Amino acid sequence: RSSGTKSVRALCQMNPEVKIIAISGLASNRDAVLTAGATVFLAKPYAMETILSAIAALISRQVEGYSDSQTPA
């Protein structure tokens, strides 16, 4: 497993309510980090609007398992 996936798991164990935006240059990491507990996955490169949209969705708590290939709820 990637160290990012391990970090996501550790953060979720410390605080099950934590909201995590995982960012990776490897789109293949998406499923692993979302399964580990990340709330959002963004693949690099991404547009500024994409990360701002993800942050806004997290703040309003409207997302679960959002990725940049989806539209936030």
PDB file of N, CA and C in Angstrom:
ATOM      1  N   ARG A   1       0.830  -1.186   0.000  1.00  0.00           N
ATOM      2  CA  ARG A   1       0.000   0.000   0.000  1.00  0.00           C
ATOM      3  C   ARG A   1       0.875   1.249   0.000  1.00  0.00           C
ATOM      4  N   SER A   2       0.338   2.302  -0.553  1.00  0.00           N
ATOM      5  CA  SER A   2       1.084   3.553  -0.582  1.00  0.00           C
ATOM      6  C   SER A   2       1.094   4.190   0.797  1.00  0.00           C
ATOM      7  N   SER A   3       2.082   5.041   1.026  1.00  0.00           N
ATOM      8  CA  SER A   3       2.130   5.725   2.313  1.00  0.00           C
ATOM      9  C   SER A   3       0.939   6.671   2.457  1.00  0.00           C
ATOM     10  N   GLY A   4       0.418   7.188   1.327  1.00  0.00           N
ATOM     11  CA  GLY A   4      -0.777   8.030   1.380  1.00  0.00           C
ATOM     12  C   GLY A   4      -1.973   7.274   1.913  1.00  0.00           C
ATOM     13  N   THR A   5      -2.139   6.049   1.448  1.00  0.00           N
ATOM     14  CA  THR A   5      -3.244   5.206   1.915  1.00  0.00           C
ATOM     15  C   THR A   5      -3.098   4.917   3.399  1.00  0.00           C
ATOM     16  N   LYS A   6      -1.884   4.633   3.834  1.00  0.00           N
ATOM     17  CA  LYS A   6      -1.636   4.391   5.259  1.00  0.00           C
ATOM     18  C   LYS A   6      -1.926   5.640   6.081  1.00  0.00           C
ATOM     19  N   SER A   7      -1.549   6.785   5.560  1.00  0.00           N
ATOM     20  CA  SER A   7      -1.815   8.041   6.267  1.00  0.00           C
ATOM     21  C   SER A   7      -3.308   8.300   6.397  1.00  0.00           C
ATOM     22  N   VAL A   8      -4.058   8.030   5.333  1.00  0.00           N
ATOM     23  CA  VAL A   8      -5.511   8.207   5.369  1.00  0.00           C
ATOM     24  C   VAL A   8      -6.113   7.310   6.439  1.00  0.00           C
ATOM     25  N   ARG A   9      -5.708   6.049   6.465  1.00  0.00           N
ATOM     26  CA  ARG A   9      -6.213   5.114   7.483  1.00  0.00           C
ATOM     27  C   ARG A   9      -5.901   5.601   8.888  1.00  0.00           C
ATOM     28  N   ALA A  10      -4.665   6.051   9.094  1.00  0.00           N
ATOM     29  CA  ALA A  10      -4.249   6.514  10.422  1.00  0.00           C
ATOM     30  C   ALA A  10      -5.062   7.732  10.851  1.00  0.00           C
ATOM     31  N   LEU A  11      -5.266   8.673   9.944  1.00  0.00           N
ATOM     32  CA  LEU A  11      -6.063   9.856  10.276  1.00  0.00           C
ATOM     33  C   LEU A  11      -7.496   9.474  10.624  1.00  0.00           C
ATOM     34  N   CYS A  12      -8.060   8.542   9.874  1.00  0.00           N
ATOM     35  CA  CYS A  12      -9.441   8.107  10.138  1.00  0.00           C
ATOM     36  C   CYS A  12      -9.554   7.365  11.465  1.00  0.00           C
ATOM     37  N   GLN A  13      -8.504   6.635  11.855  1.00  0.00           N
ATOM     38  CA  GLN A  13      -8.515   5.965  13.160  1.00  0.00           C
ATOM     39  C   GLN A  13      -8.444   6.985  14.289  1.00  0.00           C
ATOM     40  N   MET A  14      -7.672   8.048  14.074  1.00  0.00           N
ATOM     41  CA  MET A  14      -7.556   9.098  15.098  1.00  0.00           C
ATOM     42  C   MET A  14      -8.849   9.885  15.234  1.00  0.00           C
ATOM     43  N   ASN A  15      -9.515  10.128  14.092  1.00  0.00           N
ATOM     44  CA  ASN A  15     -10.735  10.921  14.099  1.00  0.00           C
ATOM     45  C   ASN A  15     -11.657  10.430  12.985  1.00  0.00           C
ATOM     46  N   PRO A  16     -12.620   9.576  13.308  1.00  0.00           N
ATOM     47  CA  PRO A  16     -13.512   9.025  12.291  1.00  0.00           C
ATOM     48  C   PRO A  16     -14.325  10.077  11.526  1.00  0.00           C
ATOM     49  N   GLU A  17     -14.408  11.297  12.054  1.00  0.00           N
ATOM     50  CA  GLU A  17     -15.163  12.374  11.401  1.00  0.00           C
ATOM     51  C   GLU A  17     -14.309  13.227  10.465  1.00  0.00           C
ATOM     52  N   VAL A  18     -13.007  12.936  10.388  1.00  0.00           N
ATOM     53  CA  VAL A  18     -12.097  13.749   9.578  1.00  0.00           C
ATOM     54  C   VAL A  18     -12.502  13.700   8.104  1.00  0.00           C
ATOM     55  N   LYS A  19     -12.355  14.837   7.436  1.00  0.00           N
ATOM     56  CA  LYS A  19     -12.606  14.930   6.001  1.00  0.00           C
ATOM     57  C   LYS A  19     -11.255  15.075   5.317  1.00  0.00           C
ATOM     58  N   ILE A  20     -10.972  14.194   4.361  1.00  0.00           N
ATOM     59  CA  ILE A  20      -9.661  14.150   3.732  1.00  0.00           C
ATOM     60  C   ILE A  20      -9.795  14.321   2.224  1.00  0.00           C
ATOM     61  N   ILE A  21      -9.009  15.253   1.695  1.00  0.00           N
ATOM     62  CA  ILE A  21      -8.880  15.393   0.244  1.00  0.00           C
ATOM     63  C   ILE A  21      -7.550  14.750  -0.124  1.00  0.00           C
ATOM     64  N   ALA A  22      -7.607  13.630  -0.815  1.00  0.00           N
ATOM     65  CA  ALA A  22      -6.405  12.931  -1.260  1.00  0.00           C
ATOM     66  C   ALA A  22      -6.093  13.384  -2.682  1.00  0.00           C
ATOM     67  N   ILE A  23      -4.838  13.728  -2.921  1.00  0.00           N
ATOM     68  CA  ILE A  23      -4.396  14.190  -4.229  1.00  0.00           C
ATOM     69  C   ILE A  23      -3.224  13.327  -4.665  1.00  0.00           C
ATOM     70  N   SER A  24      -3.299  12.820  -5.888  1.00  0.00           N
ATOM     71  CA  SER A  24      -2.244  11.946  -6.383  1.00  0.00           C
ATOM     72  C   SER A  24      -2.029  12.156  -7.874  1.00  0.00           C
ATOM     73  N   GLY A  25      -0.813  11.947  -8.287  1.00  0.00           N
ATOM     74  CA  GLY A  25      -0.493  11.959  -9.710  1.00  0.00           C
ATOM     75  C   GLY A  25      -0.886  10.657 -10.381  1.00  0.00           C
ATOM     76  N   LEU A  26      -1.270   9.667  -9.589  1.00  0.00           N
ATOM     77  CA  LEU A  26      -1.668   8.363 -10.128  1.00  0.00           C
ATOM     78  C   LEU A  26      -3.163   8.150  -9.912  1.00  0.00           C
ATOM     79  N   ALA A  27      -3.918   8.235 -10.979  1.00  0.00           N
ATOM     80  CA  ALA A  27      -5.364   8.031 -10.879  1.00  0.00           C
ATOM     81  C   ALA A  27      -5.686   6.635 -10.365  1.00  0.00           C
ATOM     82  N   SER A  28      -4.769   5.705 -10.537  1.00  0.00           N
ATOM     83  CA  SER A  28      -4.990   4.332 -10.064  1.00  0.00           C
ATOM     84  C   SER A  28      -5.040   4.248  -8.536  1.00  0.00           C
ATOM     85  N   ASN A  29      -4.630   5.287  -7.832  1.00  0.00           N
ATOM     86  CA  ASN A  29      -4.700   5.311  -6.362  1.00  0.00           C
ATOM     87  C   ASN A  29      -6.094   5.629  -5.844  1.00  0.00           C
ATOM     88  N   ARG A  30      -6.993   6.059  -6.726  1.00  0.00           N
ATOM     89  CA  ARG A  30      -8.327   6.523  -6.331  1.00  0.00           C
ATOM     90  C   ARG A  30      -9.063   5.540  -5.438  1.00  0.00           C
ATOM     91  N   ASP A  31      -9.269   4.323  -5.909  1.00  0.00           N
ATOM     92  CA  ASP A  31     -10.053   3.350  -5.143  1.00  0.00           C
ATOM     93  C   ASP A  31      -9.427   3.036  -3.796  1.00  0.00           C
ATOM     94  N   ALA A  32      -8.110   2.914  -3.760  1.00  0.00           N
ATOM     95  CA  ALA A  32      -7.430   2.567  -2.509  1.00  0.00           C
ATOM     96  C   ALA A  32      -7.608   3.655  -1.450  1.00  0.00           C
ATOM     97  N   VAL A  33      -7.423   4.920  -1.834  1.00  0.00           N
ATOM     98  CA  VAL A  33      -7.537   5.975  -0.819  1.00  0.00           C
ATOM     99  C   VAL A  33      -8.976   6.231  -0.416  1.00  0.00           C
ATOM    100  N   LEU A  34      -9.923   6.091  -1.349  1.00  0.00           N
ATOM    101  CA  LEU A  34     -11.326   6.243  -0.972  1.00  0.00           C
ATOM    102  C   LEU A  34     -11.762   5.106  -0.054  1.00  0.00           C
ATOM    103  N   THR A  35     -11.313   3.890  -0.337  1.00  0.00           N
ATOM    104  CA  THR A  35     -11.619   2.746   0.522  1.00  0.00           C
ATOM    105  C   THR A  35     -10.985   2.928   1.902  1.00  0.00           C
ATOM    106  N   ALA A  36      -9.799   3.531   1.948  1.00  0.00           N
ATOM    107  CA  ALA A  36      -9.105   3.754   3.219  1.00  0.00           C
ATOM    108  C   ALA A  36      -9.795   4.815   4.067  1.00  0.00           C
ATOM    109  N   GLY A  37     -10.642   5.653   3.430  1.00  0.00           N
ATOM    110  CA  GLY A  37     -11.379   6.637   4.204  1.00  0.00           C
ATOM    111  C   GLY A  37     -11.325   8.067   3.698  1.00  0.00           C
ATOM    112  N   ALA A  38     -10.587   8.315   2.633  1.00  0.00           N
ATOM    113  CA  ALA A  38     -10.571   9.673   2.078  1.00  0.00           C
ATOM    114  C   ALA A  38     -11.970  10.039   1.615  1.00  0.00           C
ATOM    115  N   THR A  39     -12.320  11.279   1.792  1.00  0.00           N
ATOM    116  CA  THR A  39     -13.641  11.750   1.398  1.00  0.00           C
ATOM    117  C   THR A  39     -13.649  12.171  -0.060  1.00  0.00           C
ATOM    118  N   VAL A  40     -12.525  12.726  -0.502  1.00  0.00           N
ATOM    119  CA  VAL A  40     -12.396  13.250  -1.865  1.00  0.00           C
ATOM    120  C   VAL A  40     -11.091  12.753  -2.464  1.00  0.00           C
ATOM    121  N   PHE A  41     -11.112  12.420  -3.738  1.00  0.00           N
ATOM    122  CA  PHE A  41      -9.890  12.100  -4.469  1.00  0.00           C
ATOM    123  C   PHE A  41      -9.787  12.998  -5.682  1.00  0.00           C
ATOM    124  N   LEU A  42      -8.633  13.637  -5.838  1.00  0.00           N
ATOM    125  CA  LEU A  42      -8.341  14.442  -7.017  1.00  0.00           C
ATOM    126  C   LEU A  42      -7.075  13.904  -7.669  1.00  0.00           C
ATOM    127  N   ALA A  43      -7.134  13.710  -8.980  1.00  0.00           N
ATOM    128  CA  ALA A  43      -5.960  13.286  -9.723  1.00  0.00           C
ATOM    129  C   ALA A  43      -5.266  14.524 -10.283  1.00  0.00           C
ATOM    130  N   LYS A  44      -3.955  14.544 -10.196  1.00  0.00           N
ATOM    131  CA  LYS A  44      -3.182  15.640 -10.781  1.00  0.00           C
ATOM    132  C   LYS A  44      -3.098  15.426 -12.286  1.00  0.00           C
ATOM    133  N   PRO A  45      -3.050  16.435 -13.070  1.00  0.00           N
ATOM    134  CA  PRO A  45      -3.280  17.828 -12.709  1.00  0.00           C
ATOM    135  C   PRO A  45      -4.765  18.087 -12.548  1.00  0.00           C
ATOM    136  N   TYR A  46      -5.099  19.078 -11.790  1.00  0.00           N
ATOM    137  CA  TYR A  46      -6.499  19.452 -11.598  1.00  0.00           C
ATOM    138  C   TYR A  46      -6.600  20.971 -11.671  1.00  0.00           C
ATOM    139  N   ALA A  47      -7.765  21.436 -12.008  1.00  0.00           N
ATOM    140  CA  ALA A  47      -7.994  22.877 -12.104  1.00  0.00           C
ATOM    141  C   ALA A  47      -8.273  23.450 -10.719  1.00  0.00           C
ATOM    142  N   MET A  48      -7.932  24.698 -10.522  1.00  0.00           N
ATOM    143  CA  MET A  48      -8.198  25.368  -9.251  1.00  0.00           C
ATOM    144  C   MET A  48      -9.677  25.277  -8.897  1.00  0.00           C
ATOM    145  N   GLU A  49     -10.551  25.404  -9.898  1.00  0.00           N
ATOM    146  CA  GLU A  49     -11.990  25.318  -9.664  1.00  0.00           C
ATOM    147  C   GLU A  49     -12.376  23.950  -9.091  1.00  0.00           C
ATOM    148  N   THR A  50     -11.668  22.908  -9.503  1.00  0.00           N
ATOM    149  CA  THR A  50     -11.963  21.558  -9.028  1.00  0.00           C
ATOM    150  C   THR A  50     -11.686  21.427  -7.541  1.00  0.00           C
ATOM    151  N   ILE A  51     -10.541  21.893  -7.097  1.00  0.00           N
ATOM    152  CA  ILE A  51     -10.229  21.767  -5.668  1.00  0.00           C
ATOM    153  C   ILE A  51     -11.103  22.705  -4.835  1.00  0.00           C
ATOM    154  N   LEU A  52     -11.392  23.890  -5.362  1.00  0.00           N
ATOM    155  CA  LEU A  52     -12.282  24.796  -4.632  1.00  0.00           C
ATOM    156  C   LEU A  52     -13.681  24.205  -4.496  1.00  0.00           C
ATOM    157  N   SER A  53     -14.151  23.543  -5.536  1.00  0.00           N
ATOM    158  CA  SER A  53     -15.457  22.877  -5.488  1.00  0.00           C
ATOM    159  C   SER A  53     -15.449  21.752  -4.468  1.00  0.00           C
ATOM    160  N   ALA A  54     -14.369  20.982  -4.432  1.00  0.00           N
ATOM    161  CA  ALA A  54     -14.256  19.876  -3.470  1.00  0.00           C
ATOM    162  C   ALA A  54     -14.239  20.408  -2.038  1.00  0.00           C
ATOM    163  N   ILE A  55     -13.494  21.484  -1.812  1.00  0.00           N
ATOM    164  CA  ILE A  55     -13.431  22.077  -0.472  1.00  0.00           C
ATOM    165  C   ILE A  55     -14.803  22.605  -0.065  1.00  0.00           C
ATOM    166  N   ALA A  56     -15.466  23.299  -0.969  1.00  0.00           N
ATOM    167  CA  ALA A  56     -16.798  23.829  -0.665  1.00  0.00           C
ATOM    168  C   ALA A  56     -17.768  22.704  -0.338  1.00  0.00           C
ATOM    169  N   ALA A  57     -17.697  21.611  -1.094  1.00  0.00           N
ATOM    170  CA  ALA A  57     -18.579  20.472  -0.832  1.00  0.00           C
ATOM    171  C   ALA A  57     -18.276  19.850   0.525  1.00  0.00           C
ATOM    172  N   LEU A  58     -16.996  19.751   0.883  1.00  0.00           N
ATOM    173  CA  LEU A  58     -16.635  19.201   2.190  1.00  0.00           C
ATOM    174  C   LEU A  58     -17.129  20.097   3.321  1.00  0.00           C
ATOM    175  N   ILE A  59     -16.963  21.377   3.147  1.00  0.00           N
ATOM    176  CA  ILE A  59     -17.393  22.315   4.186  1.00  0.00           C
ATOM    177  C   ILE A  59     -18.890  22.206   4.409  1.00  0.00           C
ATOM    178  N   SER A  60     -19.627  22.030   3.324  1.00  0.00           N
ATOM    179  CA  SER A  60     -21.075  21.915   3.461  1.00  0.00           C
ATOM    180  C   SER A  60     -21.500  20.476   3.752  1.00  0.00           C
ATOM    181  N   ARG A  61     -20.500  19.572   3.832  1.00  0.00           N
ATOM    182  CA  ARG A  61     -20.736  18.155   4.164  1.00  0.00           C
ATOM    183  C   ARG A  61     -21.706  17.477   3.218  1.00  0.00           C
ATOM    184  N   GLN A  62     -21.584  17.810   1.944  1.00  0.00           N
ATOM    185  CA  GLN A  62     -22.486  17.258   0.945  1.00  0.00           C
ATOM    186  C   GLN A  62     -21.875  16.108   0.163  1.00  0.00           C
ATOM    187  N   VAL A  63     -20.678  15.690   0.482  1.00  0.00           N
ATOM    188  CA  VAL A  63     -20.034  14.667  -0.331  1.00  0.00           C
ATOM    189  C   VAL A  63     -19.630  13.465   0.497  1.00  0.00           C
ATOM    190  N   GLU A  64     -19.544  12.363  -0.163  1.00  0.00           N
ATOM    191  CA  GLU A  64     -18.977  11.143   0.399  1.00  0.00           C
ATOM    192  C   GLU A  64     -18.403  10.377  -0.786  1.00  0.00           C
ATOM    193  N   GLY A  65     -17.104  10.206  -0.804  1.00  0.00           N
ATOM    194  CA  GLY A  65     -16.479   9.488  -1.896  1.00  0.00           C
ATOM    195  C   GLY A  65     -16.429  10.273  -3.194  1.00  0.00           C
ATOM    196  N   TYR A  66     -16.395  11.585  -3.119  1.00  0.00           N
ATOM    197  CA  TYR A  66     -16.323  12.451  -4.303  1.00  0.00           C
ATOM    198  C   TYR A  66     -14.969  12.308  -4.973  1.00  0.00           C
ATOM    199  N   SER A  67     -14.949  12.276  -6.274  1.00  0.00           N
ATOM    200  CA  SER A  67     -13.691  12.360  -7.016  1.00  0.00           C
ATOM    201  C   SER A  67     -13.872  13.360  -8.132  1.00  0.00           C
ATOM    202  N   ASP A  68     -12.770  13.789  -8.720  1.00  0.00           N
ATOM    203  CA  ASP A  68     -12.863  14.835  -9.730  1.00  0.00           C
ATOM    204  C   ASP A  68     -13.558  14.386 -10.999  1.00  0.00           C
ATOM    205  N   SER A  69     -13.895  13.124 -11.103  1.00  0.00           N
ATOM    206  CA  SER A  69     -14.651  12.642 -12.262  1.00  0.00           C
ATOM    207  C   SER A  69     -16.144  12.692 -12.009  1.00  0.00           C
ATOM    208  N   GLN A  70     -16.532  13.169 -10.832  1.00  0.00           N
ATOM    209  CA  GLN A  70     -17.937  13.253 -10.454  1.00  0.00           C
ATOM    210  C   GLN A  70     -18.296  14.683 -10.089  1.00  0.00           C
ATOM    211  N   THR A  71     -19.549  14.980 -10.088  1.00  0.00           N
ATOM    212  CA  THR A  71     -20.026  16.277  -9.638  1.00  0.00           C
ATOM    213  C   THR A  71     -20.449  16.151  -8.179  1.00  0.00           C
ATOM    214  N   PRO A  72     -20.029  17.094  -7.317  1.00  0.00           N
ATOM    215  CA  PRO A  72     -20.446  16.990  -5.910  1.00  0.00           C
ATOM    216  C   PRO A  72     -21.955  17.054  -5.775  1.00  0.00           C
ATOM    217  N   ALA A  73     -22.457  16.371  -4.758  1.00  0.00           N
ATOM    218  CA  ALA A  73     -23.907  16.329  -4.514  1.00  0.00           C
ATOM    219  C   ALA A  73     -24.432  17.678  -4.087  1.00  0.00           C
TER     220      ALA A  73
END
